[in-house]
Short mmCIF file of C-alpha atoms in Angstrom, two decimals:
data_model
loop_
_atom_site.label_atom_id
_atom_site.label_comp_id
_atom_site.label_asym_id
_atom_site.label_seq_id
_atom_site.Cartn_x
_atom_site.Cartn_y
_atom_site.Cartn_z
CA MET Q 1 -95.09 -58.31 -2.97
CA SER Q 2 -95.48 -55.38 -0.64
CA CYS Q 3 -98.85 -53.73 -0.21
CA GLU Q 4 -97.58 -50.46 -1.58
CA LEU Q 5 -96.34 -52.12 -4.74
CA ALA Q 6 -99.59 -54.03 -5.06
CA GLN Q 7 -101.62 -50.85 -4.90
CA THR Q 8 -99.62 -49.44 -7.77
CA ARG Q 9 -100.18 -52.57 -9.81
CA LEU Q 10 -103.84 -52.85 -8.95
CA HIS Q 11 -104.79 -50.64 -11.89
CA ALA Q 12 -102.66 -52.49 -14.41
CA TYR Q 13 -104.21 -55.72 -13.12
CA LEU Q 14 -107.70 -54.27 -13.41
CA ASP Q 15 -106.97 -53.15 -16.96
CA GLY Q 16 -105.48 -56.48 -18.00
CA GLU Q 17 -102.12 -54.85 -18.63
CA LEU Q 18 -99.98 -57.10 -16.39
CA ASP Q 19 -98.11 -60.02 -17.91
CA ALA Q 20 -98.86 -63.56 -16.74
CA ALA Q 21 -96.16 -63.56 -14.05
CA GLY Q 22 -97.24 -60.15 -12.77
CA SER Q 23 -100.88 -61.28 -12.60
CA ALA Q 24 -99.92 -64.41 -10.70
CA ASP Q 25 -97.91 -62.37 -8.17
CA PHE Q 26 -100.77 -59.99 -7.73
CA ASN Q 27 -103.28 -62.82 -7.30
CA GLN Q 28 -101.04 -64.30 -4.64
CA HIS Q 29 -100.99 -60.97 -2.81
CA LEU Q 30 -104.78 -60.62 -3.05
CA ARG Q 31 -105.25 -63.86 -1.14
CA THR Q 32 -103.45 -62.46 1.88
CA CYS Q 33 -104.28 -58.75 1.79
CA THR Q 34 -107.84 -57.68 2.54
CA VAL Q 35 -107.04 -54.01 1.94
CA CYS Q 36 -106.01 -54.64 -1.67
CA ALA Q 37 -108.84 -57.10 -2.25
CA ALA Q 38 -111.36 -54.51 -1.05
CA ALA Q 39 -109.70 -51.79 -3.14
CA LEU Q 40 -109.89 -53.98 -6.22
CA GLY Q 41 -113.55 -54.69 -5.52
CA GLU Q 42 -114.29 -50.96 -5.34
CA GLN Q 43 -112.46 -50.28 -8.58
CA GLU Q 44 -114.35 -53.08 -10.30
CA THR Q 45 -117.62 -51.58 -9.10
CA LEU Q 46 -116.60 -48.17 -10.38
CA ARG Q 47 -115.63 -49.62 -13.75
CA GLY Q 48 -118.92 -51.53 -14.00
CA VAL Q 49 -120.87 -48.36 -13.30
CA LEU Q 50 -118.88 -46.35 -15.87
CA GLN Q 51 -119.24 -48.98 -18.57
CA HIS Q 52 -122.88 -49.89 -18.05
CA THR Q 53 -124.36 -46.44 -17.66
CA ARG Q 54 -125.08 -44.95 -21.05
CA LEU Q 55 -122.32 -42.36 -21.11
CA TYR Q 56 -121.14 -42.81 -24.69
CA SER Q 57 -122.29 -40.05 -27.08
CA ARG Q 58 -122.58 -41.20 -30.67
CA ALA Q 59 -122.09 -38.66 -33.45
CA PRO Q 60 -125.42 -37.21 -34.65
CA ALA Q 61 -126.43 -38.51 -38.10
CA GLY Q 62 -126.25 -35.05 -39.65
CA LEU Q 63 -122.63 -34.57 -38.67
CA LYS Q 64 -121.38 -37.39 -40.87
CA LEU Q 65 -123.19 -36.01 -43.89
CA ARG Q 66 -121.92 -32.51 -43.18
CA ILE Q 67 -118.34 -33.72 -42.96
CA ALA Q 68 -118.63 -35.75 -46.17
CA GLU Q 69 -120.07 -32.70 -47.87
CA ASN Q 70 -117.18 -30.51 -46.73
CA LEU Q 71 -114.31 -32.81 -47.62
CA PRO Q 72 -112.48 -31.24 -50.54
CA GLY Q 73 -111.77 -33.65 -53.37
CA PRO Q 74 -113.09 -35.43 -56.40
CA ARG Q 75 -116.50 -36.44 -55.10
CA ALA Q 76 -117.29 -33.11 -53.53
CA ALA Q 77 -116.58 -30.86 -56.53
CA LYS Q 78 -118.69 -27.78 -55.94
CA SER Q 79 -119.22 -27.24 -59.67
CA ALA Q 80 -120.98 -30.56 -60.18
CA ALA Q 81 -124.19 -29.09 -58.84
CA LEU Q 82 -126.45 -31.92 -59.92
CA PHE Q 83 -124.52 -34.49 -57.97
CA SER Q 84 -123.33 -32.40 -55.08
CA TRP Q 85 -123.23 -33.91 -51.65
CA ARG Q 86 -126.05 -31.63 -50.63
CA TRP Q 87 -128.43 -33.23 -53.11
CA LEU Q 88 -127.10 -36.64 -52.35
CA ALA Q 89 -127.75 -35.99 -48.67
CA VAL Q 90 -131.32 -34.93 -49.39
CA ALA Q 91 -131.86 -37.96 -51.59
CA ALA Q 92 -130.31 -40.23 -48.99
CA ALA Q 93 -132.51 -38.78 -46.27
CA LEU Q 94 -135.62 -39.27 -48.40
CA LEU Q 95 -134.63 -42.81 -49.29
CA LEU Q 96 -133.86 -43.57 -45.68
CA ALA Q 97 -137.21 -42.16 -44.55
CA ALA Q 98 -139.01 -44.19 -47.20
CA PHE Q 99 -137.07 -47.29 -46.30
CA LEU Q 100 -137.66 -46.88 -42.59
CA GLY Q 101 -141.37 -46.32 -43.19
CA TRP Q 102 -141.52 -49.42 -45.32
CA ARG Q 103 -139.58 -51.44 -42.83
CA GLN Q 104 -141.64 -50.19 -39.92
CA SER Q 105 -144.82 -51.33 -41.58
CA THR Q 106 -143.68 -54.62 -43.00
CA THR Q 107 -140.92 -56.00 -40.89
CA ASN Q 108 -142.04 -55.85 -37.30
CA ASN Q 109 -142.14 -59.61 -37.33
CA GLN Q 110 -138.65 -59.79 -38.70
CA ARG Q 111 -137.38 -57.45 -36.05
CA ASN Q 112 -138.96 -59.47 -33.28
CA TYR Q 113 -137.44 -62.50 -34.86
CA ALA Q 114 -133.99 -60.87 -34.92
CA GLU Q 115 -134.31 -59.68 -31.31
CA ALA Q 116 -135.28 -63.17 -30.17
CA ALA Q 117 -132.18 -64.46 -31.96
CA MET Q 118 -130.01 -61.94 -30.06
CA VAL Q 119 -131.44 -63.04 -26.73
CA ALA Q 120 -130.70 -66.63 -27.73
CA ALA Q 121 -127.15 -65.58 -28.65
CA VAL Q 122 -126.67 -63.97 -25.23
CA ASP Q 123 -127.91 -67.20 -23.63
CA ALA Q 124 -125.39 -69.14 -25.69
CA HIS Q 125 -122.67 -66.74 -24.53
CA LEU Q 126 -123.68 -67.33 -20.88
CA ARG Q 127 -123.60 -71.11 -21.40
CA SER Q 128 -120.12 -70.87 -22.88
CA MET Q 129 -118.87 -69.09 -19.75
CA GLN Q 130 -119.56 -72.21 -17.65
CA PRO Q 131 -116.29 -73.96 -16.76
CA GLY Q 132 -115.03 -76.10 -19.62
CA HIS Q 133 -117.61 -74.92 -22.16
CA LEU Q 134 -115.78 -72.09 -23.87
CA VAL Q 135 -113.94 -73.81 -26.72
CA ASP Q 136 -113.84 -77.21 -28.44
CA VAL Q 137 -110.68 -76.32 -30.31
CA GLN Q 138 -108.26 -74.12 -28.41
CA SER Q 139 -105.78 -72.33 -30.60
CA THR Q 140 -104.62 -68.84 -31.38
CA ASP Q 141 -103.84 -70.00 -34.92
CA GLN Q 142 -106.58 -69.29 -37.45
CA HIS Q 143 -105.14 -72.06 -39.64
CA THR Q 144 -105.90 -74.56 -36.89
CA VAL Q 145 -109.33 -73.24 -35.97
CA LYS Q 146 -110.72 -72.90 -39.49
CA PRO Q 147 -110.03 -76.49 -40.64
CA TRP Q 148 -111.48 -77.77 -37.37
CA PHE Q 149 -114.94 -76.67 -38.54
CA ALA Q 150 -114.62 -78.59 -41.82
CA GLY Q 151 -117.14 -81.41 -41.94
CA LYS Q 152 -118.94 -80.16 -38.84
CA LEU Q 153 -120.87 -77.41 -40.63
CA ASP Q 154 -122.19 -77.01 -44.17
CA PHE Q 155 -120.19 -73.79 -44.54
CA ALA Q 156 -116.65 -72.61 -43.82
CA PRO Q 157 -116.78 -69.69 -41.38
CA PRO Q 158 -114.26 -66.87 -41.90
CA VAL Q 159 -111.66 -67.16 -39.11
CA HIS Q 160 -109.14 -64.40 -38.40
CA ASP Q 161 -106.81 -63.68 -35.53
CA PHE Q 162 -106.86 -60.01 -34.49
CA ALA Q 163 -104.15 -60.25 -31.81
CA SER Q 164 -102.37 -57.20 -33.23
CA ASN Q 165 -105.53 -55.20 -32.46
CA ASP Q 166 -105.82 -56.65 -28.95
CA PHE Q 167 -108.50 -59.17 -29.92
CA PRO Q 168 -106.50 -62.43 -29.78
CA LEU Q 169 -108.23 -65.52 -31.13
CA VAL Q 170 -108.75 -68.01 -28.30
CA GLY Q 171 -110.43 -70.83 -30.19
CA GLY Q 172 -113.71 -72.09 -31.61
CA ARG Q 173 -116.61 -74.44 -30.93
CA LEU Q 174 -119.95 -75.50 -32.31
CA ASP Q 175 -123.04 -74.03 -30.73
CA VAL Q 176 -126.77 -74.20 -31.30
CA ILE Q 177 -128.87 -71.04 -31.46
CA GLU Q 178 -132.62 -71.43 -31.91
CA GLY Q 179 -132.11 -74.92 -33.27
CA ARG Q 180 -129.52 -73.88 -35.88
CA THR Q 181 -125.96 -75.12 -35.65
CA VAL Q 182 -123.57 -72.18 -35.75
CA ALA Q 183 -119.83 -71.61 -35.51
CA ALA Q 184 -118.71 -69.82 -32.35
CA LEU Q 185 -115.37 -68.01 -32.55
CA VAL Q 186 -113.96 -66.95 -29.21
CA TYR Q 187 -111.80 -63.85 -28.82
CA GLY Q 188 -110.08 -62.44 -25.77
CA ARG Q 189 -110.28 -58.80 -24.80
CA ARG Q 190 -108.15 -58.05 -21.76
CA LYS Q 191 -109.64 -60.35 -19.14
CA HIS Q 192 -112.93 -60.80 -20.98
CA PHE Q 193 -114.16 -63.15 -23.66
CA ILE Q 194 -116.16 -62.38 -26.75
CA ASN Q 195 -118.23 -64.94 -28.63
CA VAL Q 196 -118.70 -64.28 -32.33
CA PHE Q 197 -121.47 -66.49 -33.67
CA VAL Q 198 -121.35 -67.11 -37.41
CA GLU Q 199 -124.00 -68.68 -39.62
CA LYS Q 200 -125.08 -68.62 -43.23
CA ALA Q 201 -127.12 -65.56 -44.12
CA THR Q 202 -130.72 -65.93 -45.16
CA LEU Q 203 -132.41 -63.25 -47.19
CA ASP Q 204 -135.51 -62.82 -45.10
CA ALA Q 205 -134.24 -61.14 -41.95
CA SER Q 206 -132.50 -57.85 -41.31
CA TRP Q 207 -129.31 -58.62 -39.44
CA ASN Q 208 -127.73 -55.43 -38.31
CA GLY Q 209 -127.67 -53.48 -35.11
CA SER Q 210 -126.55 -53.57 -31.55
CA GLY Q 211 -128.07 -53.62 -28.12
CA GLU Q 212 -128.04 -54.98 -24.66
CA ALA Q 213 -129.66 -58.01 -23.05
CA GLN Q 214 -129.24 -59.25 -19.50
CA GLY Q 215 -126.37 -56.83 -19.00
CA TYR Q 216 -124.42 -58.11 -22.03
CA HIS Q 217 -123.75 -56.18 -25.22
CA TRP Q 218 -124.41 -57.64 -28.64
CA THR Q 219 -123.60 -56.38 -32.11
CA ALA Q 220 -124.90 -58.00 -35.26
CA TRP Q 221 -123.82 -57.54 -38.86
CA SER Q 222 -123.66 -59.46 -42.09
CA LYS Q 223 -121.00 -59.75 -44.72
CA ALA Q 224 -120.31 -61.90 -47.75
CA GLY Q 225 -123.14 -64.34 -47.20
CA PHE Q 226 -122.62 -64.74 -43.45
CA LYS Q 227 -124.50 -63.42 -40.45
CA PHE Q 228 -122.42 -62.46 -37.44
CA CYS Q 229 -123.39 -61.75 -33.86
CA ALA Q 230 -120.78 -60.77 -31.26
CA VAL Q 231 -121.74 -61.04 -27.58
CA SER Q 232 -119.72 -60.08 -24.52
CA ASP Q 233 -119.54 -58.12 -21.30
CA VAL Q 234 -116.94 -55.79 -22.85
CA SER Q 235 -118.05 -52.29 -23.85
CA ALA Q 236 -120.23 -51.66 -26.89
CA ALA Q 237 -117.30 -49.72 -28.36
CA ASP Q 238 -115.07 -52.80 -28.11
CA LEU Q 239 -117.64 -54.90 -29.93
CA GLU Q 240 -117.97 -52.23 -32.60
CA GLN Q 241 -114.21 -52.27 -33.08
CA LEU Q 242 -114.19 -56.04 -33.48
CA LYS Q 243 -117.04 -55.74 -35.98
CA GLN Q 244 -115.01 -53.21 -37.99
CA LEU Q 245 -112.07 -55.61 -38.05
CA PHE Q 246 -114.31 -58.34 -39.45
CA VAL Q 247 -115.89 -55.98 -41.95
CA GLN Q 248 -112.54 -54.67 -43.17
CA GLU Q 249 -111.00 -58.14 -43.41
CA MET E 1 -95.93 -28.30 -42.02
CA PRO E 2 -93.33 -30.14 -44.11
CA PRO E 3 -93.34 -28.84 -47.69
CA ASP E 4 -93.63 -32.30 -49.27
CA VAL E 5 -96.95 -33.01 -47.59
CA SER E 6 -99.71 -32.84 -50.15
CA THR E 7 -102.69 -31.18 -48.58
CA ASP E 8 -106.29 -30.29 -49.32
CA VAL E 9 -107.19 -32.45 -52.25
CA LEU E 10 -106.77 -36.19 -52.13
CA ASN E 11 -107.32 -38.32 -55.18
CA GLN E 12 -110.32 -40.58 -55.53
CA ASP E 13 -108.55 -43.64 -54.10
CA ASP E 14 -107.25 -41.79 -51.05
CA ARG E 15 -110.65 -40.34 -50.43
CA SER E 16 -112.26 -43.76 -50.52
CA ARG E 17 -109.55 -45.03 -48.23
CA PHE E 18 -110.16 -42.15 -45.82
CA GLU E 19 -113.87 -42.92 -45.81
CA ALA E 20 -113.22 -46.60 -45.19
CA ILE E 21 -110.47 -46.27 -42.57
CA VAL E 22 -111.01 -43.02 -40.68
CA MET E 23 -114.71 -42.19 -40.98
CA PRO E 24 -115.82 -45.32 -39.04
CA HIS E 25 -114.21 -43.73 -35.97
CA LEU E 26 -116.43 -40.67 -36.11
CA ASP E 27 -118.36 -41.83 -33.04
CA ALA E 28 -115.12 -42.16 -31.06
CA ALA E 29 -114.06 -38.69 -32.21
CA TYR E 30 -117.38 -37.12 -31.29
CA ASN E 31 -117.56 -38.89 -27.93
CA LEU E 32 -114.12 -37.62 -26.92
CA ALA E 33 -114.94 -34.08 -28.07
CA ARG E 34 -118.27 -34.17 -26.27
CA TRP E 35 -116.63 -35.14 -22.98
CA LEU E 36 -113.78 -32.66 -23.34
CA LEU E 37 -115.90 -29.70 -24.41
CA GLY E 38 -119.21 -30.39 -22.73
CA GLY E 39 -121.67 -28.88 -25.20
CA ARG E 40 -123.21 -30.65 -28.14
CA SER E 41 -122.75 -27.93 -30.75
CA GLU E 42 -119.15 -27.21 -29.68
CA ALA E 43 -118.41 -30.93 -29.97
CA GLU E 44 -119.96 -31.07 -33.45
CA ASP E 45 -117.97 -28.08 -34.69
CA VAL E 46 -114.67 -29.26 -33.28
CA THR E 47 -115.21 -32.84 -34.50
CA GLN E 48 -115.91 -31.56 -37.99
CA ASP E 49 -112.82 -29.38 -37.87
CA ALA E 50 -110.71 -32.32 -36.66
CA MET E 51 -112.06 -34.58 -39.40
CA LEU E 52 -111.20 -32.08 -42.10
CA ARG E 53 -107.77 -31.67 -40.58
CA ALA E 54 -107.30 -35.45 -40.54
CA TYR E 55 -108.35 -35.53 -44.17
CA ARG E 56 -105.81 -32.89 -45.10
CA PHE E 57 -103.03 -34.78 -43.36
CA PHE E 58 -104.19 -38.22 -44.43
CA SER E 59 -101.21 -38.61 -46.74
CA THR E 60 -99.00 -38.65 -43.62
CA PHE E 61 -100.91 -41.62 -42.17
CA HIS E 62 -99.30 -44.77 -43.49
CA SER E 63 -100.09 -47.57 -41.13
CA GLY E 64 -100.93 -48.08 -37.49
CA ASP E 65 -104.10 -47.57 -35.56
CA PRO E 66 -106.40 -45.13 -37.37
CA ARG E 67 -108.56 -44.59 -34.28
CA ALA E 68 -105.58 -43.53 -32.14
CA TRP E 69 -104.32 -41.32 -34.97
CA LEU E 70 -107.68 -39.60 -35.34
CA LEU E 71 -108.24 -39.21 -31.59
CA GLN E 72 -104.85 -37.57 -31.26
CA ILE E 73 -105.99 -34.92 -33.75
CA VAL E 74 -109.38 -34.53 -32.07
CA ARG E 75 -107.72 -34.08 -28.70
CA ASN E 76 -105.41 -31.36 -30.02
CA CYS E 77 -108.33 -29.53 -31.63
CA CYS E 78 -110.29 -29.72 -28.37
CA TYR E 79 -107.47 -28.27 -26.30
CA THR E 80 -106.91 -25.49 -28.83
CA TRP E 81 -110.62 -24.69 -28.62
CA LEU E 82 -110.63 -24.72 -24.80
CA HIS E 83 -107.59 -22.50 -24.76
CA LYS E 84 -109.14 -19.97 -27.18
CA ASN E 85 -112.71 -19.96 -25.91
CA ARG E 86 -112.46 -20.83 -22.25
CA ASN E 87 -109.05 -19.33 -21.44
CA TRP E 88 -108.06 -22.78 -20.39
CA VAL E 89 -104.47 -23.10 -19.20
CA ASP E 90 -102.83 -26.47 -19.45
CA VAL E 91 -101.40 -27.37 -16.07
CA ASP E 92 -100.39 -30.96 -16.44
CA GLU E 93 -101.29 -32.44 -13.09
CA LEU E 94 -100.78 -35.93 -14.51
CA ASP E 95 -97.01 -35.39 -14.51
CA ASP E 96 -96.84 -36.48 -10.91
CA ALA E 97 -96.08 -40.20 -11.08
CA SER E 98 -97.19 -41.11 -7.57
CA VAL E 99 -100.17 -43.36 -7.04
CA PRO E 100 -102.68 -42.48 -4.32
CA ARG E 101 -102.79 -44.88 -1.44
CA GLU E 102 -106.04 -46.70 -0.83
CA LYS E 103 -106.05 -46.11 2.89
CA ASP E 104 -106.17 -42.35 2.26
CA THR E 105 -109.52 -42.68 0.54
CA PRO E 106 -112.79 -42.06 2.32
CA GLU E 107 -115.83 -44.24 2.99
CA THR E 108 -117.47 -46.59 0.55
CA LEU E 109 -118.47 -45.88 -2.99
CA ALA E 110 -122.11 -44.87 -3.26
CA ILE E 111 -123.20 -44.98 -6.89
CA SER E 112 -125.26 -47.35 -8.95
CA VAL E 113 -125.51 -48.15 -12.63
CA ASN E 114 -127.80 -45.78 -14.56
CA ASP E 115 -127.36 -42.85 -12.18
CA ARG E 116 -126.33 -41.10 -15.36
CA GLU E 117 -126.86 -37.56 -14.17
CA ARG E 118 -124.72 -37.87 -11.08
CA LEU E 119 -121.99 -39.75 -12.92
CA THR E 120 -121.93 -37.13 -15.68
CA ARG E 121 -121.73 -34.33 -13.13
CA ALA E 122 -118.82 -36.01 -11.34
CA LEU E 123 -116.93 -36.60 -14.59
CA GLU E 124 -117.49 -32.99 -15.62
CA GLN E 125 -116.01 -31.82 -12.33
CA LEU E 126 -112.72 -33.53 -13.18
CA SER E 127 -110.07 -31.57 -15.04
CA PRO E 128 -109.92 -32.36 -18.79
CA HIS E 129 -106.77 -34.50 -18.48
CA PHE E 130 -108.33 -36.74 -15.87
CA ARG E 131 -111.61 -36.89 -17.75
CA GLU E 132 -110.05 -37.77 -21.08
CA ILE E 133 -108.03 -40.64 -19.68
CA LEU E 134 -111.15 -42.16 -18.09
CA VAL E 135 -113.19 -41.68 -21.27
CA LEU E 136 -110.48 -43.30 -23.37
CA ARG E 137 -110.06 -46.23 -21.01
CA GLU E 138 -113.58 -46.98 -19.81
CA LEU E 139 -115.82 -45.75 -22.63
CA GLU E 140 -113.55 -46.16 -25.63
CA GLY E 141 -111.80 -49.28 -24.30
CA CYS E 142 -108.30 -48.10 -25.28
CA SER E 143 -105.23 -50.01 -24.11
CA TYR E 144 -102.44 -48.22 -22.21
CA LYS E 145 -100.43 -48.18 -25.41
CA GLU E 146 -103.24 -46.50 -27.35
CA ILE E 147 -103.81 -43.96 -24.56
CA ALA E 148 -100.09 -43.15 -24.58
CA VAL E 149 -100.23 -42.48 -28.33
CA ILE E 150 -103.40 -40.40 -28.19
CA THR E 151 -102.32 -38.25 -25.24
CA SER E 152 -98.62 -38.07 -26.23
CA ARG E 153 -97.53 -39.36 -22.84
CA PRO E 154 -94.87 -41.91 -21.98
CA MET E 155 -96.40 -45.40 -21.72
CA GLY E 156 -95.03 -45.75 -18.18
CA THR E 157 -97.12 -42.87 -16.84
CA ILE E 158 -100.53 -44.10 -18.00
CA MET E 159 -101.11 -46.45 -15.09
CA SER E 160 -100.47 -43.84 -12.40
CA ALA E 161 -102.46 -41.24 -14.32
CA LEU E 162 -105.44 -43.60 -14.49
CA ALA E 163 -105.04 -44.45 -10.83
CA ARG E 164 -105.27 -40.79 -9.89
CA ALA E 165 -108.16 -40.08 -12.22
CA ARG E 166 -110.11 -43.01 -10.75
CA GLN E 167 -109.21 -41.87 -7.28
CA GLN E 168 -110.59 -38.39 -7.91
CA LEU E 169 -113.76 -39.73 -9.46
CA ARG E 170 -114.21 -42.08 -6.54
CA VAL E 171 -113.92 -39.25 -4.06
CA LEU E 172 -116.54 -37.27 -5.99
CA LEU E 173 -118.89 -40.25 -5.97
CA THR E 174 -118.42 -41.10 -2.34
CA GLU E 175 -120.94 -40.05 0.21
CA PRO E 176 -119.70 -39.89 3.77
CA ALA E 177 -121.51 -42.30 6.05
CA PRO E 178 -124.37 -40.68 7.99
CA LYS E 179 -123.42 -39.37 11.42
CA GLU E 180 -125.78 -41.64 13.34
CA ALA E 181 -124.27 -44.69 11.73
CA ARG E 182 -120.85 -43.60 12.83
CA LEU E 183 -121.96 -42.98 16.37
CA GLU E 184 -123.30 -46.49 16.63
CA LEU E 185 -119.91 -47.95 15.85
#
């Protein structure tokens, strides 16, 4: 591969958009060309800076309510004054304030507990990145991965392949987080891996949110009696997208 | 607008579907608008407008990626706004398919994580087309295919467009080496 060609492909390689043969060719070239290797290093630095500096602007809370209020249609009928979106928004805000106040005062312990669990999940993710530790059952087929867990856990984790959304299932394994045995589902995202830890939900802890620990993003949610926590070095937006896929499944 | 497209009022089921499928991408919509328009209130107004527009045309969305579909609408609304309010003229500098050569680029990159202000300033100095492609790729995590859909560009041009956007950003973030250091060499 000529250097000129390699410099064109560098970006596709960086973005995980080359096929296996193309990646192999490029890797081969990298071994012999210091110019391209240095250029790739610079681009990786630039990407890291872009993705790890808080540049993402989330929509303000009020915007969502305002949009819902302005959508024409059955639930926003202007004549139904008593149940208009405006009142619903006020009620929701009051409820939310009350709930937050209540939670603030009573659930600090729970929150600390949940944060400790996230740090433990990030540790588990780091362990899994050691050579040979990622998966116990390697398969892109959810019908192979799901039965593999049978008998190893006292629950059957929901297993889905999201390859059509660019989150291909890589496999699964058992892991231990804070002494509890959990299912770990591994997904690919370009050249990165995402661990989704699944365990049975308990009623005592709030399990929702997202954050960062040791440079890794995590997103937690619960659905249908399960608690989920996704951990990876991909962007927070990627994790959110994967969460949505799980939630909509 | 095709005459058979039902607009304005969706039935209860469609509305629920819209809220389940499209509304979750509100953050993505707002983030793109924020980066294209700059100001917070402009971004809120245009995002709201785009959402209502998406709602009106929801009956034309059958399957596919709802995020890409929504972002396409947001992008169009942003450019219309820029055109009207900032006299922005669309000169598509991404049409050029050539990729910059690495040896033409200056010195080493001098930026660290969390230098948010400087990074924001550099991104804002880029033209909207360069900025949007970086936002879609690096902040939104879109694939080339998704970027091609959102920006209505041929798939084959995304790589070179990204290469040039990254190149420009890199130049803006590069500080020339101090003179003394160069003299020592």
